[in-house]
Amino acid sequence: MITISKLTKTYETKKGMVTGVDNVSLTINKGEIFGIVGYSGAGKSSLLRCMNLLERPTSGNVTVDGLDLTGLKGERLRQARLKIGMIFQHFYLISQKTVGENVAFALKAARLPKGESIKRVDELLKMVGLSDKKDVYPSQLSGGQKQRVGIARALANNPNVLLCDEATSALDPNTTLSILRLLKKINRELNITIVLITHEMNVVKEICDRMAIMQDGRVIEEGDVYDIFSEPKAELTKEFISSVVSFDVPKPILAACTGSIIKVQFKGAVAGEGVITDTVQHFDVKGNFLHGTIEYIQEKPLGLFLMEIQGDPANINRAITYMEGRGAKVEVIRNGL
């Protein structure tokens, strides 16, 4: 669907040339929600803007639906952009126009007859849950409602791709969740490919199928969201995931533990099984939970536990081997004191 090949974007500044995107190659599949994560300055927004050529890459190619956008100019590029909707962090609604007029404004490029345009606006506002706000002005809307208008506007010309640049960063947690659920609904019902830029792993965890982590203009890790959460490789990826799944236990509690401290991870269906309970029952060891959670990513469970295990070292080793044999990943954080 979207193929980015060896893409580089440089900027000329007072201090010289700065590389915003550095030789990035990515493939985004049709119909998926793809997250691009990174801190400010990582290059993720620059990469997104290169996808619809709001910024023209310094080198490399962007192909959407088999069409190389970097080879297009003028009217051909304008027509290609109609099939790529974009949602912004700060909404960018026209304050002097009503909600309906804001959405209709996006249809002008398609040159629809007035009757068809009115019908399309009504369809879009119904889709985003704002049918009763058609004649209201942006100043009368909440942040979440403004973003819903932005989504309706981005969908006006029946795009195949929706680019979201920090679309939920200005919203509170509950509103963010409602917007993410709306995007997921749109993705599933319309089969629109969504590319979502964010610095929040909770956003990726909630709706994305695959993801990429960016640092200093480069993609340092990419893959299935569930796989990255369960097996992060890059240190920055681990840092991002720790913001969602934390194993911080107060030092006084750890200091009071005399047994071995182990971290246990269960993937998929195994997370719902009583592996730890079975282990304690079958081996002469005692277990003390220090921290535990089951996260649901892509509707699949990921179990993460930190525990103290006490007993004879040989029995502890057998217990760990047993858990690993049942599909758990076990990491010894500290051997018994």
Short mmCIF file of C-alpha atoms in Angstrom, two decimals:
data_model
loop_
_atom_site.label_atom_id
_atom_site.label_comp_id
_atom_site.label_asym_id
_atom_site.label_seq_id
_atom_site.Cartn_x
_atom_site.Cartn_y
_atom_site.Cartn_z
CA MET A 1 0.00 0.00 0.00
CA ILE A 2 2.66 2.52 1.10
CA THR A 3 6.29 1.87 0.29
CA ILE A 4 8.95 4.26 1.53
CA SER A 5 12.32 3.57 -0.01
CA LYS A 6 15.63 5.08 1.19
CA LEU A 7 13.90 8.34 2.06
CA THR A 8 15.98 11.26 3.32
CA LYS A 9 14.84 14.77 4.16
CA THR A 10 17.34 17.51 4.99
CA TYR A 11 16.71 21.10 6.08
CA GLU A 12 18.90 24.17 5.69
CA THR A 13 19.26 26.09 8.96
CA LYS A 14 21.42 28.94 10.22
CA LYS A 15 23.75 26.32 11.69
CA GLY A 16 23.96 24.38 8.44
CA MET A 17 22.20 21.33 7.01
CA VAL A 18 20.11 19.22 9.41
CA THR A 19 18.87 15.74 8.58
CA GLY A 20 15.27 15.24 9.67
CA VAL A 21 14.74 11.83 8.07
CA ASP A 22 17.77 9.64 7.45
CA ASN A 23 17.55 6.89 4.81
CA VAL A 24 14.25 5.39 6.01
CA SER A 25 12.63 2.41 4.28
CA LEU A 26 9.22 1.12 5.40
CA THR A 27 6.35 -0.91 4.01
CA ILE A 28 2.84 -0.23 5.33
CA ASN A 29 0.25 -2.82 4.36
CA LYS A 30 -3.18 -2.04 2.98
CA GLY A 31 -5.88 -1.79 5.64
CA GLU A 32 -3.59 -1.77 8.68
CA ILE A 33 -3.07 0.83 11.39
CA PHE A 34 0.64 1.60 11.51
CA GLY A 35 2.13 3.59 14.39
CA ILE A 36 5.33 5.64 14.19
CA VAL A 37 6.69 6.43 17.65
CA GLY A 38 9.46 8.74 18.77
CA TYR A 39 10.30 11.70 20.95
CA SER A 40 10.18 15.27 19.63
CA GLY A 41 12.84 15.75 16.99
CA ALA A 42 13.00 12.07 16.07
CA GLY A 43 11.84 12.84 12.51
CA LYS A 44 8.44 11.15 12.65
CA SER A 45 6.37 14.20 11.62
CA SER A 46 8.81 15.01 8.83
CA LEU A 47 8.47 11.45 7.58
CA LEU A 48 4.67 11.69 7.70
CA ARG A 49 4.62 14.95 5.75
CA CYS A 50 6.84 13.37 3.12
CA MET A 51 4.25 10.61 2.64
CA ASN A 52 1.85 13.01 0.93
CA LEU A 53 4.58 15.35 -0.27
CA LEU A 54 3.56 18.27 1.91
CA GLU A 55 7.33 18.20 2.20
CA ARG A 56 9.24 16.89 -0.78
CA PRO A 57 11.96 14.38 0.17
CA THR A 58 15.55 15.32 -0.51
CA SER A 59 16.05 11.82 -1.88
CA GLY A 60 14.24 8.50 -1.96
CA ASN A 61 10.74 7.49 -3.04
CA VAL A 62 7.22 7.32 -1.65
CA THR A 63 4.83 4.96 -3.44
CA VAL A 64 1.13 4.88 -2.53
CA ASP A 65 -1.18 2.36 -4.18
CA GLY A 66 1.47 1.66 -6.80
CA LEU A 67 1.88 5.36 -7.67
CA ASP A 68 5.27 6.98 -7.08
CA LEU A 69 4.29 10.34 -5.57
CA THR A 70 7.83 11.67 -5.74
CA GLY A 71 7.59 11.55 -9.53
CA LEU A 72 4.43 13.67 -9.65
CA LYS A 73 3.97 17.43 -9.87
CA GLY A 74 1.18 19.94 -10.38
CA GLU A 75 -2.31 18.65 -11.12
CA ARG A 76 -1.31 14.96 -11.02
CA LEU A 77 0.12 15.37 -7.52
CA ARG A 78 -2.94 17.34 -6.40
CA GLN A 79 -5.26 14.56 -7.62
CA ALA A 80 -3.15 11.90 -5.88
CA ARG A 81 -3.30 13.86 -2.61
CA LEU A 82 -7.12 13.78 -2.66
CA LYS A 83 -6.84 10.09 -1.77
CA ILE A 84 -4.63 10.82 1.25
CA GLY A 85 -6.49 12.41 4.15
CA MET A 86 -4.64 14.12 7.01
CA ILE A 87 -5.57 14.81 10.63
CA PHE A 88 -3.60 17.37 12.65
CA GLN A 89 -2.90 17.84 16.34
CA HIS A 90 -4.30 21.39 16.44
CA PHE A 91 -7.40 20.76 14.27
CA TYR A 92 -6.95 23.82 11.95
CA LEU A 93 -10.67 24.44 11.56
CA ILE A 94 -11.90 27.66 9.95
CA SER A 95 -13.40 29.59 12.85
CA GLN A 96 -15.73 31.69 10.66
CA LYS A 97 -17.34 28.60 9.12
CA THR A 98 -19.79 26.18 10.72
CA VAL A 99 -18.97 22.50 11.26
CA GLY A 100 -20.85 21.60 8.08
CA GLU A 101 -19.09 24.33 6.09
CA ASN A 102 -15.68 23.19 7.36
CA VAL A 103 -16.32 19.68 6.08
CA ALA A 104 -17.84 20.94 2.81
CA PHE A 105 -14.76 23.10 2.21
CA ALA A 106 -12.68 19.92 1.82
CA LEU A 107 -15.04 18.75 -0.92
CA LYS A 108 -14.41 21.79 -3.14
CA ALA A 109 -11.32 20.18 -4.62
CA ALA A 110 -13.46 17.26 -5.83
CA ARG A 111 -15.89 19.73 -7.50
CA LEU A 112 -19.00 17.85 -6.37
CA PRO A 113 -22.41 19.28 -7.30
CA LYS A 114 -24.00 21.15 -4.38
CA GLY A 115 -26.64 18.49 -3.72
CA GLU A 116 -24.06 15.70 -3.56
CA SER A 117 -21.82 17.81 -1.36
CA ILE A 118 -24.63 18.40 1.19
CA LYS A 119 -25.42 14.68 1.23
CA ARG A 120 -21.75 13.79 1.72
CA VAL A 121 -21.37 16.26 4.61
CA ASP A 122 -24.39 14.71 6.36
CA GLU A 123 -22.92 11.19 5.88
CA LEU A 124 -19.57 12.22 7.31
CA LEU A 125 -21.00 14.02 10.34
CA LYS A 126 -23.15 10.99 11.11
CA MET A 127 -20.07 8.76 10.86
CA VAL A 128 -18.16 10.80 13.45
CA GLY A 129 -21.15 11.32 15.74
CA LEU A 130 -21.72 15.04 15.10
CA SER A 131 -24.98 15.16 13.13
CA ASP A 132 -26.42 17.61 15.68
CA LYS A 133 -23.45 20.00 15.36
CA LYS A 134 -23.70 20.78 11.64
CA ASP A 135 -24.65 24.45 12.14
CA VAL A 136 -22.42 25.03 15.17
CA TYR A 137 -19.16 27.02 15.01
CA PRO A 138 -15.79 25.54 16.13
CA SER A 139 -15.59 27.85 19.15
CA GLN A 140 -18.65 26.08 20.57
CA LEU A 141 -17.05 22.63 20.39
CA SER A 142 -14.89 20.67 22.83
CA GLY A 143 -11.43 19.49 21.79
CA GLY A 144 -12.69 16.01 21.04
CA GLN A 145 -15.54 17.36 18.91
CA LYS A 146 -13.12 19.57 16.98
CA GLN A 147 -10.98 16.53 16.23
CA ARG A 148 -14.06 14.64 15.05
CA VAL A 149 -14.69 17.47 12.60
CA GLY A 150 -11.07 17.14 11.50
CA ILE A 151 -11.59 13.43 10.92
CA ALA A 152 -14.79 14.04 8.92
CA ARG A 153 -12.95 16.62 6.81
CA ALA A 154 -10.05 14.22 6.20
CA LEU A 155 -12.51 11.54 5.01
CA ALA A 156 -14.42 13.89 2.70
CA ASN A 157 -12.87 12.69 -0.57
CA ASN A 158 -13.01 8.95 0.20
CA PRO A 159 -9.26 8.58 0.84
CA ASN A 160 -7.45 5.26 0.81
CA VAL A 161 -4.94 6.52 3.40
CA LEU A 162 -5.38 8.56 6.56
CA LEU A 163 -2.30 10.27 8.03
CA CYS A 164 -2.61 11.29 11.70
CA ASP A 165 -0.01 13.71 13.08
CA GLU A 166 -0.23 13.52 16.91
CA ALA A 167 -4.02 13.51 16.51
CA THR A 168 -4.69 12.90 20.22
CA SER A 169 -1.85 14.79 21.90
CA ALA A 170 -4.00 17.81 22.79
CA LEU A 171 -6.82 15.71 24.28
CA ASP A 172 -7.52 14.35 27.75
CA PRO A 173 -7.25 10.54 28.30
CA ASN A 174 -10.98 9.78 28.02
CA THR A 175 -11.38 11.86 24.87
CA THR A 176 -8.24 10.29 23.43
CA LEU A 177 -9.73 6.84 23.92
CA SER A 178 -12.97 7.83 22.17
CA ILE A 179 -11.05 9.26 19.20
CA LEU A 180 -8.87 6.14 18.94
CA ARG A 181 -11.97 3.93 18.96
CA LEU A 182 -13.47 6.07 16.21
CA LEU A 183 -10.31 5.71 14.11
CA LYS A 184 -10.33 1.95 14.63
CA LYS A 185 -14.00 1.80 13.60
CA ILE A 186 -13.25 3.80 10.45
CA ASN A 187 -10.27 1.56 9.67
CA ARG A 188 -12.28 -1.64 10.03
CA GLU A 189 -15.47 -0.47 8.28
CA LEU A 190 -13.89 1.45 5.39
CA ASN A 191 -10.63 -0.55 5.11
CA ILE A 192 -8.65 2.70 5.17
CA THR A 193 -4.94 2.42 5.86
CA ILE A 194 -4.05 4.62 8.83
CA VAL A 195 -0.57 5.91 9.66
CA LEU A 196 -0.45 7.35 13.17
CA ILE A 197 2.36 9.51 14.55
CA THR A 198 2.64 9.63 18.34
CA HIS A 199 5.01 9.74 21.29
CA GLU A 200 2.55 7.82 23.48
CA MET A 201 2.83 4.02 23.65
CA ASN A 202 -0.68 3.77 25.08
CA VAL A 203 -1.99 5.06 21.76
CA VAL A 204 -0.07 2.41 19.83
CA LYS A 205 -1.11 -0.30 22.27
CA GLU A 206 -4.76 0.65 21.89
CA ILE A 207 -5.22 0.45 18.10
CA CYS A 208 -2.08 -0.21 16.05
CA ASP A 209 -1.33 -3.45 14.19
CA ARG A 210 2.35 -2.73 13.48
CA MET A 211 4.74 0.00 14.50
CA ALA A 212 8.15 1.60 14.01
CA ILE A 213 10.34 3.39 16.56
CA MET A 214 12.29 6.42 15.30
CA GLN A 215 15.37 8.04 16.80
CA ASP A 216 17.56 10.75 15.24
CA GLY A 217 15.76 10.45 11.91
CA ARG A 218 16.19 6.67 11.62
CA VAL A 219 13.91 3.70 12.21
CA ILE A 220 15.63 1.68 14.93
CA GLU A 221 12.98 -1.03 15.38
CA GLU A 222 9.80 -2.09 13.60
CA GLY A 223 7.35 -4.96 13.61
CA ASP A 224 4.09 -6.32 14.99
CA VAL A 225 2.93 -4.32 18.04
CA TYR A 226 2.43 -7.44 20.18
CA ASP A 227 5.89 -8.76 19.30
CA ILE A 228 7.56 -5.45 20.10
CA PHE A 229 5.80 -5.16 23.45
CA SER A 230 6.75 -8.72 24.38
CA GLU A 231 10.28 -8.76 22.89
CA PRO A 232 11.63 -5.18 22.61
CA LYS A 233 15.19 -5.05 21.29
CA ALA A 234 16.30 -1.41 21.19
CA GLU A 235 16.92 0.40 24.49
CA LEU A 236 14.66 3.28 23.40
CA THR A 237 11.85 0.83 22.67
CA LYS A 238 12.23 -0.64 26.17
CA GLU A 239 12.09 2.90 27.58
CA PHE A 240 8.84 3.64 25.73
CA ILE A 241 7.27 0.35 26.83
CA SER A 242 8.22 0.99 30.46
CA SER A 243 5.97 4.06 30.33
CA VAL A 244 3.03 1.69 29.79
CA VAL A 245 4.16 -1.43 31.68
CA SER A 246 6.24 -0.49 34.71
CA PHE A 247 8.01 -2.88 37.08
CA ASP A 248 9.16 -0.30 39.59
CA VAL A 249 9.00 -1.81 43.08
CA PRO A 250 9.98 0.32 46.11
CA LYS A 251 13.56 -0.39 47.17
CA PRO A 252 12.62 -1.14 50.81
CA ILE A 253 10.36 -3.96 49.60
CA LEU A 254 13.10 -5.41 47.40
CA ALA A 255 15.61 -5.09 50.25
CA ALA A 256 13.30 -7.10 52.53
CA CYS A 257 13.18 -9.98 50.03
CA THR A 258 15.61 -12.82 50.86
CA GLY A 259 14.68 -15.14 48.00
CA SER A 260 15.46 -14.93 44.29
CA ILE A 261 13.72 -12.18 42.31
CA ILE A 262 12.45 -13.30 38.92
CA LYS A 263 10.58 -11.62 36.10
CA VAL A 264 8.09 -13.91 34.36
CA GLN A 265 6.39 -13.19 31.04
CA PHE A 266 3.57 -15.15 29.43
CA LYS A 267 2.46 -14.63 25.84
CA GLY A 268 -0.89 -15.39 24.25
CA ALA A 269 -3.17 -18.06 25.71
CA VAL A 270 -0.52 -19.12 28.23
CA ALA A 271 -1.10 -15.81 30.08
CA GLY A 272 -4.50 -17.07 31.14
CA GLU A 273 -3.22 -20.37 32.50
CA GLY A 274 -2.25 -20.97 36.15
CA VAL A 275 1.40 -21.70 35.40
CA ILE A 276 2.77 -19.97 38.50
CA THR A 277 0.19 -21.62 40.76
CA ASP A 278 1.04 -25.02 39.27
CA THR A 279 4.75 -24.35 39.77
CA VAL A 280 4.37 -23.56 43.47
CA GLN A 281 2.19 -26.63 43.97
CA HIS A 282 4.48 -29.06 42.13
CA PHE A 283 7.82 -27.90 43.53
CA ASP A 284 9.00 -27.29 47.07
CA VAL A 285 9.20 -23.49 46.62
CA LYS A 286 7.28 -20.49 47.88
CA GLY A 287 6.24 -17.61 45.66
CA ASN A 288 5.56 -14.02 46.65
CA PHE A 289 4.13 -11.66 44.02
CA LEU A 290 5.73 -8.20 44.00
CA HIS A 291 4.12 -6.86 40.84
CA GLY A 292 1.86 -8.25 38.15
CA THR A 293 -0.37 -7.33 35.25
CA ILE A 294 -2.00 -8.78 32.17
CA GLU A 295 -2.02 -6.33 29.29
CA TYR A 296 -4.24 -6.86 26.24
CA ILE A 297 -2.53 -5.90 22.98
CA GLN A 298 -4.33 -6.55 19.71
CA GLU A 299 -6.85 -8.39 21.89
CA LYS A 300 -4.15 -10.90 22.92
CA PRO A 301 -3.03 -11.19 26.56
CA LEU A 302 0.53 -10.48 27.64
CA GLY A 303 1.18 -11.48 31.25
CA LEU A 304 4.02 -9.80 33.14
CA PHE A 305 4.93 -10.65 36.73
CA LEU A 306 7.72 -9.83 39.16
CA MET A 307 8.00 -12.25 42.08
CA GLU A 308 10.19 -13.50 44.87
CA ILE A 309 10.74 -17.23 44.88
CA GLN A 310 12.14 -19.01 47.95
CA GLY A 311 13.46 -22.52 48.44
CA ASP A 312 16.40 -24.77 47.75
CA PRO A 313 18.41 -23.44 44.75
CA ALA A 314 18.02 -26.76 42.92
CA ASN A 315 14.24 -26.64 43.37
CA ILE A 316 14.15 -23.02 42.22
CA ASN A 317 16.05 -23.98 39.05
CA ARG A 318 13.64 -26.85 38.41
CA ALA A 319 10.70 -24.51 38.96
CA ILE A 320 12.11 -22.02 36.45
CA THR A 321 12.73 -24.79 33.90
CA TYR A 322 9.14 -25.97 34.41
CA MET A 323 7.72 -22.49 33.80
CA GLU A 324 9.84 -22.10 30.66
CA GLY A 325 8.59 -25.49 29.49
CA ARG A 326 5.03 -24.16 29.87
CA GLY A 327 5.80 -21.25 27.54
CA ALA A 328 6.96 -18.61 30.02
CA LYS A 329 9.99 -16.39 29.56
CA VAL A 330 11.84 -16.18 32.89
CA GLU A 331 14.58 -13.69 33.74
CA VAL A 332 16.45 -13.93 37.06
CA ILE A 333 16.76 -10.35 38.33
CA ARG A 334 18.57 -11.30 41.56
CA ASN A 335 19.64 -14.60 43.10
CA GLY A 336 18.63 -15.37 46.70
CA LEU A 337 20.55 -13.62 49.47
#
